[in-house]
mmCIF file of C-alpha atoms and ligand atoms in Angstrom:
data_model
loop_
_atom_site.group_PDB
_atom_site.id
_atom_site.type_symbol
_atom_site.label_atom_id
_atom_site.label_comp_id
_atom_site.label_asym_id
_atom_site.label_seq_id
_atom_site.Cartn_x
_atom_site.Cartn_y
_atom_site.Cartn_z
ATOM 1 C CA MET A 544 -157.264 -12.036 -88.238
ATOM 2 C CA ARG A 545 -157.115 -10.270 -85.056
ATOM 3 C CA VAL A 546 -154.997 -11.742 -82.538
ATOM 4 C CA PHE A 547 -155.268 -11.187 -78.592
ATOM 5 C CA SER A 548 -153.339 -12.804 -75.846
ATOM 6 C CA GLY A 549 -152.362 -12.040 -72.263
ATOM 7 C CA ILE A 550 -149.797 -12.833 -69.681
ATOM 8 C CA GLN A 551 -150.155 -12.360 -65.906
ATOM 9 C CA PRO A 552 -147.612 -10.179 -64.009
ATOM 10 C CA SER A 553 -147.347 -12.714 -61.144
ATOM 11 C CA GLY A 554 -143.687 -13.348 -60.962
ATOM 12 C CA ASN A 555 -140.932 -14.497 -63.155
ATOM 13 C CA LEU A 556 -141.365 -14.865 -66.890
ATOM 14 C CA HIS A 557 -140.110 -18.475 -67.680
ATOM 15 C CA LEU A 558 -139.148 -20.556 -70.606
ATOM 16 C CA GLY A 559 -142.735 -21.946 -70.543
ATOM 17 C CA ASN A 560 -144.142 -18.447 -71.209
ATOM 18 C CA TYR A 561 -141.472 -17.851 -73.793
ATOM 19 C CA LEU A 562 -141.767 -20.971 -75.851
ATOM 20 C CA GLY A 563 -145.495 -21.691 -75.187
ATOM 21 C CA ALA A 564 -146.651 -18.128 -75.872
ATOM 22 C CA ILE A 565 -144.124 -15.118 -76.514
ATOM 23 C CA VAL A 566 -142.376 -16.769 -79.506
ATOM 24 C CA ASN A 567 -145.757 -17.126 -81.225
ATOM 25 C CA PHE A 568 -146.810 -13.486 -80.315
ATOM 26 C CA VAL A 569 -143.621 -12.247 -82.094
ATOM 27 C CA GLU A 570 -144.215 -14.452 -85.146
ATOM 28 C CA LEU A 571 -147.941 -13.312 -85.485
ATOM 29 C CA GLN A 572 -147.130 -9.556 -85.209
ATOM 30 C CA ASN A 573 -145.835 -9.227 -88.730
ATOM 31 C CA LYS A 574 -149.050 -10.283 -90.628
ATOM 32 C CA ASN A 575 -151.806 -9.552 -88.263
ATOM 33 C CA GLN A 576 -153.285 -6.853 -86.022
ATOM 34 C CA CYS A 577 -151.993 -8.086 -82.656
ATOM 35 C CA ILE A 578 -153.075 -6.994 -79.209
ATOM 36 C CA TYR A 579 -150.983 -8.128 -76.096
ATOM 37 C CA CYS A 580 -152.125 -7.541 -72.577
ATOM 38 C CA VAL A 581 -150.288 -7.592 -69.295
ATOM 39 C CA VAL A 582 -153.335 -9.169 -67.375
ATOM 40 C CA ASP A 583 -152.821 -7.484 -64.028
ATOM 41 C CA LEU A 584 -156.514 -7.933 -62.942
ATOM 42 C CA HIS A 585 -156.076 -11.691 -63.426
ATOM 43 C CA SER A 586 -152.950 -11.716 -61.396
ATOM 44 C CA ILE A 587 -154.725 -10.308 -58.119
ATOM 45 C CA THR A 588 -156.950 -13.418 -58.084
ATOM 46 C CA VAL A 589 -154.325 -14.663 -55.857
ATOM 47 C CA TRP A 590 -152.393 -12.471 -53.423
ATOM 48 C CA GLN A 591 -149.900 -10.034 -55.082
ATOM 49 C CA ASP A 592 -147.594 -7.851 -53.018
ATOM 50 C CA PRO A 593 -148.747 -4.245 -53.821
ATOM 51 C CA GLU A 594 -145.186 -3.106 -53.447
ATOM 52 C CA LYS A 595 -144.135 -5.506 -56.261
ATOM 53 C CA LEU A 596 -147.058 -5.587 -58.659
ATOM 54 C CA ASN A 597 -146.050 -2.353 -60.390
ATOM 55 C CA ARG A 598 -142.573 -3.617 -60.970
ATOM 56 C CA ASN A 599 -143.969 -7.025 -62.193
ATOM 57 C CA ILE A 600 -146.204 -5.171 -64.766
ATOM 58 C CA ARG A 601 -143.127 -3.419 -66.001
ATOM 59 C CA GLU A 602 -141.130 -6.658 -66.062
ATOM 60 C CA ILE A 603 -143.700 -8.475 -68.448
ATOM 61 C CA THR A 604 -143.810 -5.398 -70.502
ATOM 62 C CA ALA A 605 -139.972 -5.370 -70.826
ATOM 63 C CA GLY A 606 -140.075 -9.045 -71.476
ATOM 64 C CA PHE A 607 -142.461 -8.500 -74.401
ATOM 65 C CA ILE A 608 -140.099 -5.799 -75.892
ATOM 66 C CA ALA A 609 -136.834 -7.653 -75.247
ATOM 67 C CA SER A 610 -138.256 -10.809 -76.899
ATOM 68 C CA GLY A 611 -139.042 -8.856 -80.184
ATOM 69 C CA LEU A 612 -142.537 -7.406 -79.820
ATOM 70 C CA ASP A 613 -142.548 -4.031 -81.466
ATOM 71 C CA PRO A 614 -144.998 -1.368 -80.005
ATOM 72 C CA LYS A 615 -145.294 0.135 -83.314
ATOM 73 C CA LYS A 616 -146.752 -3.037 -84.740
ATOM 74 C CA SER A 617 -148.564 -4.597 -81.788
ATOM 75 C CA ILE A 618 -150.740 -3.061 -79.200
ATOM 76 C CA ILE A 619 -149.291 -3.592 -75.710
ATOM 77 C CA PHE A 620 -150.878 -2.383 -72.582
ATOM 78 C CA ASN A 621 -152.134 -3.369 -69.194
ATOM 79 C CA GLN A 622 -155.478 -4.764 -68.646
ATOM 80 C CA SER A 623 -156.440 -2.471 -65.601
ATOM 81 C CA SER A 624 -155.924 0.659 -67.536
ATOM 82 C CA VAL A 625 -158.774 -0.156 -69.992
ATOM 83 C CA GLN A 626 -161.823 -0.369 -67.760
ATOM 84 C CA GLU A 627 -163.967 -2.022 -70.590
ATOM 85 C CA HIS A 628 -162.484 -5.390 -69.669
ATOM 86 C CA ALA A 629 -163.883 -5.380 -66.130
ATOM 87 C CA GLU A 630 -167.337 -3.981 -67.193
ATOM 88 C CA LEU A 631 -167.757 -6.476 -69.972
ATOM 89 C CA SER A 632 -166.686 -9.158 -67.599
ATOM 90 C CA TRP A 633 -169.695 -8.256 -65.468
ATOM 91 C CA LEU A 634 -172.020 -8.612 -68.367
ATOM 92 C CA LEU A 635 -170.623 -11.884 -69.440
ATOM 93 C CA ASN A 636 -170.857 -13.160 -65.737
ATOM 94 C CA CYS A 637 -174.593 -13.038 -66.347
ATOM 95 C CA VAL A 638 -174.378 -15.124 -69.516
ATOM 96 C CA ALA A 639 -171.845 -17.754 -68.419
ATOM 97 C CA ARG A 640 -173.316 -20.717 -66.451
ATOM 98 C CA VAL A 641 -172.108 -21.982 -62.992
ATOM 99 C CA GLY A 642 -172.029 -25.367 -64.395
ATOM 100 C CA TRP A 643 -169.551 -24.308 -67.043
ATOM 101 C CA LEU A 644 -167.119 -22.812 -64.493
ATOM 102 C CA ASN A 645 -167.423 -25.795 -62.424
ATOM 103 C CA ARG A 646 -165.737 -27.799 -65.053
ATOM 104 C CA MET A 647 -162.585 -25.521 -65.290
ATOM 105 C CA THR A 648 -159.620 -27.851 -64.507
ATOM 106 C CA GLN A 649 -157.357 -24.892 -63.756
ATOM 107 C CA PHE A 650 -159.412 -23.703 -60.950
ATOM 108 C CA LYS A 651 -159.544 -27.193 -59.419
ATOM 109 C CA GLU A 652 -155.787 -27.532 -59.736
ATOM 110 C CA LYS A 653 -155.063 -24.199 -58.104
ATOM 111 C CA ALA A 654 -157.524 -24.621 -55.493
ATOM 112 C CA GLY A 655 -156.908 -28.157 -54.562
ATOM 113 C CA LYS A 656 -158.538 -28.897 -51.346
ATOM 114 C CA ASN A 657 -158.847 -25.186 -50.296
ATOM 115 C CA LYS A 658 -161.712 -24.419 -52.753
ATOM 116 C CA GLU A 659 -163.689 -22.463 -50.048
ATOM 117 C CA LYS A 660 -160.824 -20.322 -49.073
ATOM 118 C CA MET A 661 -159.995 -19.191 -52.649
ATOM 119 C CA SER A 662 -160.971 -15.689 -53.909
ATOM 120 C CA VAL A 663 -164.140 -15.582 -55.904
ATOM 121 C CA GLY A 664 -162.062 -13.835 -58.551
ATOM 122 C CA LEU A 665 -159.995 -17.026 -59.079
ATOM 123 C CA TYR A 666 -163.288 -18.874 -59.616
ATOM 124 C CA THR A 667 -164.626 -16.349 -62.261
ATOM 125 C CA TYR A 668 -161.325 -15.666 -63.772
ATOM 126 C CA PRO A 669 -162.187 -17.483 -67.034
ATOM 127 C CA ILE A 670 -165.062 -15.002 -67.533
ATOM 128 C CA LEU A 671 -162.693 -12.076 -67.271
ATOM 129 C CA MET A 672 -160.571 -13.939 -69.889
ATOM 130 C CA ALA A 673 -163.470 -14.237 -72.201
ATOM 131 C CA ALA A 674 -164.077 -10.473 -71.828
ATOM 132 C CA ASP A 675 -160.543 -9.669 -72.677
ATOM 133 C CA ILE A 676 -160.874 -11.682 -75.934
ATOM 134 C CA LEU A 677 -164.406 -10.791 -76.962
ATOM 135 C CA ALA A 678 -164.021 -6.944 -76.178
ATOM 136 C CA TYR A 679 -161.637 -6.917 -79.373
ATOM 137 C CA LYS A 680 -163.578 -9.514 -81.193
ATOM 138 C CA ALA A 681 -160.330 -11.357 -81.586
ATOM 139 C CA THR A 682 -160.285 -14.170 -84.044
ATOM 140 C CA HIS A 683 -157.059 -15.976 -82.848
ATOM 141 C CA VAL A 684 -155.773 -16.393 -79.404
ATOM 142 C CA PRO A 685 -152.072 -17.961 -79.123
ATOM 143 C CA VAL A 686 -151.634 -19.529 -75.768
ATOM 144 C CA GLY A 687 -149.978 -22.687 -74.311
ATOM 145 C CA GLU A 688 -151.801 -25.788 -74.037
ATOM 146 C CA ASP A 689 -153.002 -25.211 -70.517
ATOM 147 C CA GLN A 690 -155.281 -22.395 -71.584
ATOM 148 C CA LYS A 691 -157.305 -24.403 -74.206
ATOM 149 C CA GLN A 692 -160.203 -25.067 -71.906
ATOM 150 C CA HIS A 693 -160.484 -21.357 -71.021
ATOM 151 C CA ILE A 694 -160.729 -20.350 -74.644
ATOM 152 C CA GLU A 695 -163.519 -23.015 -75.301
ATOM 153 C CA LEU A 696 -165.242 -21.298 -72.517
ATOM 154 C CA SER A 697 -164.944 -18.045 -74.314
ATOM 155 C CA ARG A 698 -166.471 -19.463 -77.335
ATOM 156 C CA ASP A 699 -169.419 -20.942 -75.409
ATOM 157 C CA ILE A 700 -170.152 -17.457 -73.775
ATOM 158 C CA ALA A 701 -169.821 -15.744 -77.105
ATOM 159 C CA GLN A 702 -172.332 -18.271 -78.595
ATOM 160 C CA LYS A 703 -174.767 -18.188 -75.803
ATOM 161 C CA PHE A 704 -174.727 -14.393 -76.050
ATOM 162 C CA ASN A 705 -175.271 -14.546 -79.833
ATOM 163 C CA ILE A 706 -178.278 -16.983 -79.372
ATOM 164 C CA ASP A 707 -179.856 -15.387 -76.327
ATOM 165 C CA PHE A 708 -179.904 -11.951 -77.842
ATOM 166 C CA ARG A 709 -180.381 -13.066 -81.566
ATOM 167 C CA ASP A 710 -183.333 -10.796 -82.213
ATOM 168 C CA ARG A 711 -181.791 -7.782 -80.557
ATOM 169 C CA ILE A 712 -178.552 -8.363 -82.516
ATOM 170 C CA LEU A 713 -180.283 -8.274 -85.733
ATOM 171 C CA LYS A 714 -182.390 -5.250 -84.860
ATOM 172 C CA ILE A 715 -179.523 -3.260 -83.773
ATOM 173 C CA THR A 716 -176.469 -4.358 -85.788
ATOM 174 C CA ASN A 717 -178.178 -5.793 -88.882
ATOM 175 C CA LYS A 718 -176.107 -8.867 -88.417
ATOM 176 C CA GLU A 719 -176.891 -12.559 -87.345
ATOM 177 C CA GLU A 720 -174.012 -12.651 -84.797
ATOM 178 C CA PHE A 721 -172.430 -10.169 -82.577
ATOM 179 C CA PHE A 722 -169.540 -11.813 -80.934
ATOM 180 C CA ILE A 723 -166.824 -13.766 -82.932
ATOM 181 C CA LEU A 724 -166.009 -17.263 -81.746
ATOM 182 C CA PRO A 725 -162.194 -17.128 -81.045
ATOM 183 C CA GLU A 726 -159.799 -20.001 -82.192
ATOM 184 C CA PRO A 727 -157.178 -20.984 -79.826
ATOM 185 C CA GLN A 728 -153.786 -21.197 -81.658
ATOM 186 C CA ILE A 729 -151.790 -23.771 -79.772
ATOM 187 C CA THR A 730 -148.907 -23.975 -81.978
ATOM 188 C CA GLY A 731 -144.947 -24.447 -82.084
ATOM 189 C CA PRO A 732 -142.799 -27.304 -81.043
ATOM 190 C CA VAL A 733 -143.456 -26.893 -77.336
ATOM 191 C CA THR A 734 -146.907 -26.092 -76.278
ATOM 192 C CA ARG A 735 -146.365 -27.428 -72.837
ATOM 193 C CA VAL A 736 -142.900 -26.908 -71.125
ATOM 194 C CA MET A 737 -142.549 -29.145 -68.234
ATOM 195 C CA SER A 738 -140.830 -28.726 -64.847
ATOM 196 C CA LEU A 739 -137.101 -29.549 -64.856
ATOM 197 C CA ARG A 740 -137.682 -31.591 -61.604
ATOM 198 C CA ASP A 741 -140.905 -33.507 -62.540
ATOM 199 C CA GLY A 742 -141.585 -34.244 -66.239
ATOM 200 C CA LYS A 743 -145.334 -34.636 -65.442
ATOM 201 C CA LYS A 744 -145.861 -31.043 -63.947
ATOM 202 C CA LYS A 745 -145.790 -27.969 -66.133
ATOM 203 C CA MET A 746 -143.254 -25.349 -65.705
ATOM 204 C CA SER A 747 -144.714 -22.645 -63.593
ATOM 205 C CA SER A 748 -144.015 -19.449 -61.759
ATOM 206 C CA SER A 749 -146.074 -20.529 -58.890
ATOM 207 C CA GLU A 750 -143.879 -23.484 -58.152
ATOM 208 C CA LEU A 751 -141.953 -22.904 -54.949
ATOM 209 C CA SER A 752 -138.627 -24.206 -56.137
ATOM 210 C CA ASP A 753 -136.757 -21.989 -58.507
ATOM 211 C CA MET A 754 -134.742 -25.141 -59.789
ATOM 212 C CA THR A 755 -137.848 -26.400 -61.512
ATOM 213 C CA ARG A 756 -137.779 -23.485 -64.147
ATOM 214 C CA ILE A 757 -135.569 -21.451 -66.389
ATOM 215 C CA ASN A 758 -136.413 -17.623 -66.003
ATOM 216 C CA LEU A 759 -135.741 -15.165 -68.619
ATOM 217 C CA LEU A 760 -133.827 -13.164 -66.128
ATOM 218 C CA ASP A 761 -131.527 -16.095 -65.068
ATOM 219 C CA THR A 762 -127.763 -15.735 -65.583
ATOM 220 C CA ALA A 763 -125.681 -18.056 -67.490
ATOM 221 C CA ASP A 764 -124.526 -19.779 -64.248
ATOM 222 C CA GLN A 765 -128.147 -20.207 -62.971
ATOM 223 C CA ILE A 766 -129.069 -21.827 -66.398
ATOM 224 C CA SER A 767 -126.171 -24.203 -66.262
ATOM 225 C CA SER A 768 -126.737 -25.223 -62.732
ATOM 226 C CA LYS A 769 -130.492 -25.862 -63.343
ATOM 227 C CA ILE A 770 -129.891 -27.950 -66.422
ATOM 228 C CA LYS A 771 -127.104 -29.862 -64.709
ATOM 229 C CA LYS A 772 -129.526 -30.706 -61.935
ATOM 230 C CA ALA A 773 -132.463 -31.286 -64.094
ATOM 231 C CA LYS A 774 -133.990 -34.661 -63.517
ATOM 232 C CA THR A 775 -133.212 -37.636 -65.871
ATOM 233 C CA ASP A 776 -133.504 -41.329 -65.748
ATOM 234 C CA SER A 777 -130.787 -43.953 -65.856
ATOM 235 C CA ALA A 778 -131.652 -45.643 -69.216
ATOM 236 C CA SER A 779 -129.611 -44.691 -72.300
ATOM 237 C CA ILE A 780 -130.826 -42.182 -75.016
ATOM 238 C CA PRO A 781 -132.736 -44.031 -77.824
ATOM 239 C CA ASP A 782 -133.001 -42.811 -81.346
ATOM 240 C CA LYS A 783 -136.810 -42.949 -81.784
ATOM 241 C CA MET A 784 -139.392 -40.612 -80.450
ATOM 242 C CA SER A 785 -141.776 -43.520 -79.756
ATOM 243 C CA GLU A 786 -139.369 -44.771 -77.238
ATOM 244 C CA ILE A 787 -139.300 -41.618 -75.013
ATOM 245 C CA GLU A 788 -142.993 -41.064 -74.927
ATOM 246 C CA GLU A 789 -143.105 -42.034 -71.312
ATOM 247 C CA ARG A 790 -139.696 -40.839 -70.268
ATOM 248 C CA TYR A 791 -141.142 -37.352 -69.410
ATOM 249 C CA GLU A 792 -138.038 -35.827 -68.245
ATOM 250 C CA LEU A 793 -135.957 -36.788 -71.438
ATOM 251 C CA MET A 794 -138.997 -35.776 -73.519
ATOM 252 C CA ASN A 795 -138.975 -32.354 -71.882
ATOM 253 C CA LEU A 796 -135.284 -31.763 -72.588
ATOM 254 C CA VAL A 797 -135.601 -32.844 -76.124
ATOM 255 C CA SER A 798 -138.571 -30.509 -76.550
ATOM 256 C CA ILE A 799 -136.933 -27.499 -75.065
ATOM 257 C CA TYR A 800 -133.891 -28.216 -77.330
ATOM 258 C CA SER A 801 -136.207 -28.395 -80.263
ATOM 259 C CA GLY A 802 -138.116 -25.149 -79.315
ATOM 260 C CA ILE A 803 -134.886 -23.161 -78.902
ATOM 261 C CA SER A 804 -132.907 -24.539 -81.772
ATOM 262 C CA GLY A 805 -135.865 -24.652 -84.279
ATOM 263 C CA ARG A 806 -134.957 -28.132 -85.304
ATOM 264 C CA SER A 807 -137.410 -31.098 -85.102
ATOM 265 C CA LYS A 808 -137.510 -33.225 -82.025
ATOM 266 C CA GLU A 809 -136.689 -36.344 -84.160
ATOM 267 C CA ASP A 810 -133.546 -34.787 -85.458
ATOM 268 C CA VAL A 811 -132.459 -33.595 -81.912
ATOM 269 C CA LEU A 812 -133.154 -36.987 -80.417
ATOM 270 C CA TYR A 813 -131.315 -38.775 -83.305
ATOM 271 C CA ASP A 814 -128.116 -36.522 -82.683
ATOM 272 C CA PHE A 815 -127.872 -37.388 -79.018
ATOM 273 C CA SER A 816 -128.961 -41.220 -79.241
ATOM 274 C CA GLY A 817 -126.260 -43.443 -77.636
ATOM 275 C CA LYS A 818 -124.617 -40.572 -75.981
ATOM 276 C CA GLN A 819 -124.366 -39.567 -72.335
ATOM 277 C CA PHE A 820 -127.015 -37.275 -70.902
ATOM 278 C CA THR A 821 -124.196 -34.706 -69.958
ATOM 279 C CA HIS A 822 -123.682 -34.252 -73.633
ATOM 280 C CA LEU A 823 -127.372 -33.293 -74.250
ATOM 281 C CA LYS A 824 -127.460 -31.167 -71.175
ATOM 282 C CA ASP A 825 -124.048 -29.361 -72.008
ATOM 283 C CA SER A 826 -125.311 -28.521 -75.409
ATOM 284 C CA LEU A 827 -128.827 -27.566 -74.284
ATOM 285 C CA THR A 828 -127.148 -25.112 -71.616
ATOM 286 C CA GLU A 829 -125.016 -23.563 -74.435
ATOM 287 C CA LEU A 830 -128.215 -23.089 -76.633
ATOM 288 C CA LEU A 831 -130.193 -21.655 -73.776
ATOM 289 C CA VAL A 832 -127.515 -19.180 -72.551
ATOM 290 C CA GLN A 833 -127.169 -18.022 -76.322
ATOM 291 C CA LYS A 834 -130.867 -17.433 -76.548
ATOM 292 C CA ILE A 835 -132.163 -16.499 -73.244
ATOM 293 C CA CYS A 836 -129.349 -14.443 -71.624
ATOM 294 C CA PRO A 837 -129.520 -11.538 -74.285
ATOM 295 C CA ILE A 838 -133.271 -11.283 -73.758
ATOM 296 C CA GLY A 839 -132.759 -11.321 -69.926
ATOM 297 C CA ASN A 840 -129.957 -8.580 -70.246
ATOM 298 C CA GLU A 841 -132.182 -6.499 -72.520
ATOM 299 C CA MET A 842 -135.045 -6.821 -70.031
ATOM 300 C CA LYS A 843 -132.883 -5.780 -67.103
ATOM 301 C CA LYS A 844 -131.840 -2.691 -69.036
ATOM 302 C CA ILE A 845 -135.286 -1.605 -70.001
ATOM 303 C CA ILE A 846 -137.178 -2.585 -66.864
ATOM 304 C CA ASN A 847 -135.847 0.580 -64.903
ATOM 305 C CA GLU A 848 -136.667 2.861 -67.817
ATOM 306 C CA LYS A 849 -139.933 3.675 -66.195
ATOM 307 C CA GLU A 850 -140.803 6.579 -68.519
ATOM 308 C CA TYR A 851 -140.223 4.449 -71.561
ATOM 309 C CA ILE A 852 -142.234 1.477 -70.372
ATOM 310 C CA GLY A 853 -145.058 3.850 -69.243
ATOM 311 C CA SER A 854 -145.227 5.489 -72.503
ATOM 312 C CA ILE A 855 -145.736 2.168 -74.309
ATOM 313 C CA LEU A 856 -148.392 1.196 -71.899
ATOM 314 C CA ILE A 857 -150.359 4.502 -72.129
ATOM 315 C CA ASP A 858 -150.199 4.562 -75.859
ATOM 316 C CA GLY A 859 -151.175 0.875 -76.084
ATOM 317 C CA ALA A 860 -154.194 1.531 -73.620
ATOM 318 C CA GLU A 861 -155.438 4.331 -75.829
ATOM 319 C CA LYS A 862 -155.395 2.166 -78.918
ATOM 320 C CA ALA A 863 -156.992 -0.685 -77.171
ATOM 321 C CA ARG A 864 -159.748 1.429 -75.620
ATOM 322 C CA ALA A 865 -160.672 2.755 -79.122
ATOM 323 C CA ILE A 866 -161.472 -0.848 -80.040
ATOM 324 C CA ALA A 867 -163.007 -2.078 -76.912
ATOM 325 C CA GLN A 868 -165.090 0.885 -76.049
ATOM 326 C CA PRO A 869 -167.570 0.663 -79.091
ATOM 327 C CA VAL A 870 -167.896 -3.017 -78.509
ATOM 328 C CA LEU A 871 -168.921 -2.479 -74.902
ATOM 329 C CA GLU A 872 -171.273 0.166 -75.786
ATOM 330 C CA GLU A 873 -172.977 -2.075 -78.491
ATOM 331 C CA THR A 874 -173.161 -4.946 -75.959
ATOM 332 C CA LYS A 875 -174.963 -2.822 -73.408
ATOM 333 C CA LYS A 876 -177.396 -1.629 -76.146
ATOM 334 C CA ILE A 877 -178.035 -5.212 -77.132
ATOM 335 C CA ILE A 878 -178.677 -6.192 -73.606
ATOM 336 C CA GLY A 879 -181.095 -3.139 -73.179
ATOM 337 C CA LEU A 880 -178.899 -1.082 -70.782
ATOM 338 C CA ALA A 881 -178.125 1.723 -73.079
HETATM 339 P P1 LIG B 1441 -149.336 -17.153 -67.400
HETATM 340 O O1 LIG B 1441 -147.999 -17.012 -66.751
HETATM 341 O O2 LIG B 1441 -150.162 -18.189 -66.633
HETATM 342 O O3 LIG B 1441 -149.988 -15.890 -67.475
HETATM 343 O O4 LIG B 1441 -149.265 -17.839 -68.850
HETATM 344 C C1 LIG B 1441 -148.970 -16.944 -69.875
HETATM 345 C C2 LIG B 1441 -148.924 -17.746 -71.198
HETATM 346 O O5 LIG B 1441 -147.807 -18.762 -71.206
HETATM 347 C C3 LIG B 1441 -150.225 -18.553 -71.580
HETATM 348 O O6 LIG B 1441 -150.316 -18.522 -72.936
HETATM 349 C C4 LIG B 1441 -149.838 -19.987 -71.016
HETATM 350 O O7 LIG B 1441 -150.512 -20.961 -71.785
HETATM 351 C C5 LIG B 1441 -148.251 -19.846 -71.462
HETATM 352 N N1 LIG B 1441 -147.591 -20.887 -70.458
HETATM 353 C C6 LIG B 1441 -147.401 -20.769 -69.086
HETATM 354 N N2 LIG B 1441 -146.843 -21.911 -68.673
HETATM 355 C C7 LIG B 1441 -146.512 -22.657 -69.799
HETATM 356 C C8 LIG B 1441 -145.720 -23.788 -69.775
HETATM 357 N N3 LIG B 1441 -145.344 -24.473 -68.815
HETATM 358 N N4 LIG B 1441 -145.587 -24.355 -71.127
HETATM 359 C C9 LIG B 1441 -146.082 -23.800 -72.156
HETATM 360 N N5 LIG B 1441 -146.855 -22.654 -72.048
HETATM 361 C C10 LIG B 1441 -147.076 -22.078 -70.827
HETATM 362 N N1 LIG B 1442 -155.284 -16.828 -68.343
HETATM 363 C C1 LIG B 1442 -154.194 -16.718 -69.102
HETATM 364 C C2 LIG B 1442 -153.073 -17.423 -68.373
HETATM 365 O O1 LIG B 1442 -152.973 -17.600 -67.178
HETATM 366 C C3 LIG B 1442 -153.835 -15.294 -69.368
HETATM 367 C C4 LIG B 1442 -154.876 -14.613 -69.986
HETATM 368 C C5 LIG B 1442 -155.820 -13.632 -69.541
HETATM 369 C C6 LIG B 1442 -155.216 -14.571 -71.359
HETATM 370 N N2 LIG B 1442 -156.672 -13.260 -70.438
HETATM 371 C C7 LIG B 1442 -156.371 -13.798 -71.651
HETATM 372 C C8 LIG B 1442 -154.668 -15.364 -72.363
HETATM 373 C C9 LIG B 1442 -156.859 -13.632 -72.899
HETATM 374 C C10 LIG B 1442 -155.216 -15.246 -73.730
HETATM 375 C C11 LIG B 1442 -156.304 -14.351 -73.977
HETATM 376 O O2 LIG B 1442 -152.038 -17.812 -69.120
#
């Protein structure tokens, strides 16, 4: 098993990133070769303040380390320092079809009515993501639910390449297939953390109001006030999961509780059934403060250790390049470019 995943340095790391992705990254690093990338080239598909981008890259790296990723076990690096990603991405641009990209729901959601005014990069973004994964012949990609369609696209691209160049692949590598079709790993109790203000929207760093999300860098007071003000409904708390399926905000709080505590949603709901919402909220706040604040404090400490973070990223990039470069070279040979 070879694991690859990435997170964009486009603002605050939040609870969605943590429960949907980072917790799984940490879990996977003990038994597999893992490669975790700060995907800075993806982040610039929408405007990033150049004065802040470098700090944001450091912030994600610090978040990785503070959450328990170990640079001795996992390869940690930033995407733009391994040029193979961008080069392979171009080659795959010529394999992927326009019709496939037109089906990507994330582009439609992000672009909304402004499709014509979005960067071309935002549109072709899933192809760069395919290049990230295929450059390492990764077998498993841990992500949140929202990335499933992009990984399916990576599989389609890998498969089309394998079919289009079948004879060349056989001739040059002596194998039937070149790219490995990656499996999405969408696991854990919370694969989709929702906004604290609207249980139908996902928690996101691009949402304007900070009250919709818990950031890893939030203080205990901020966490407490956000959970206190989190939207709920007026009905009482039942004891069966089937009864909260359409009570999205309650479902979200129960899921977060379950994700942080490691207990099942059923057990969590049962414990709070018949009680006031304030009970659930107070207890959840306590859990979040216990779990998130130490990570945030550690992040704040290492984020300014520029040399330490720099050395992790340089070392990681070197190790990443050692894998990606031969894959790119072979890809070029198969296509007939080298
Ligand atoms: P991004 O911040 O968009 O780069 O996302 C990084 C990782 O966090 C990806 O694996 C996403 O699927 C995951 N993620 C982002 N937001 C959420 C969320 N609200 N719930 C669960 N996972 C999420
Ligand atoms: N597109 C992903 C997101 O927004 C980030 C990402 C870029 C990624 N490249 C990747 C995730 C490769 C997994 C594998 O969340």
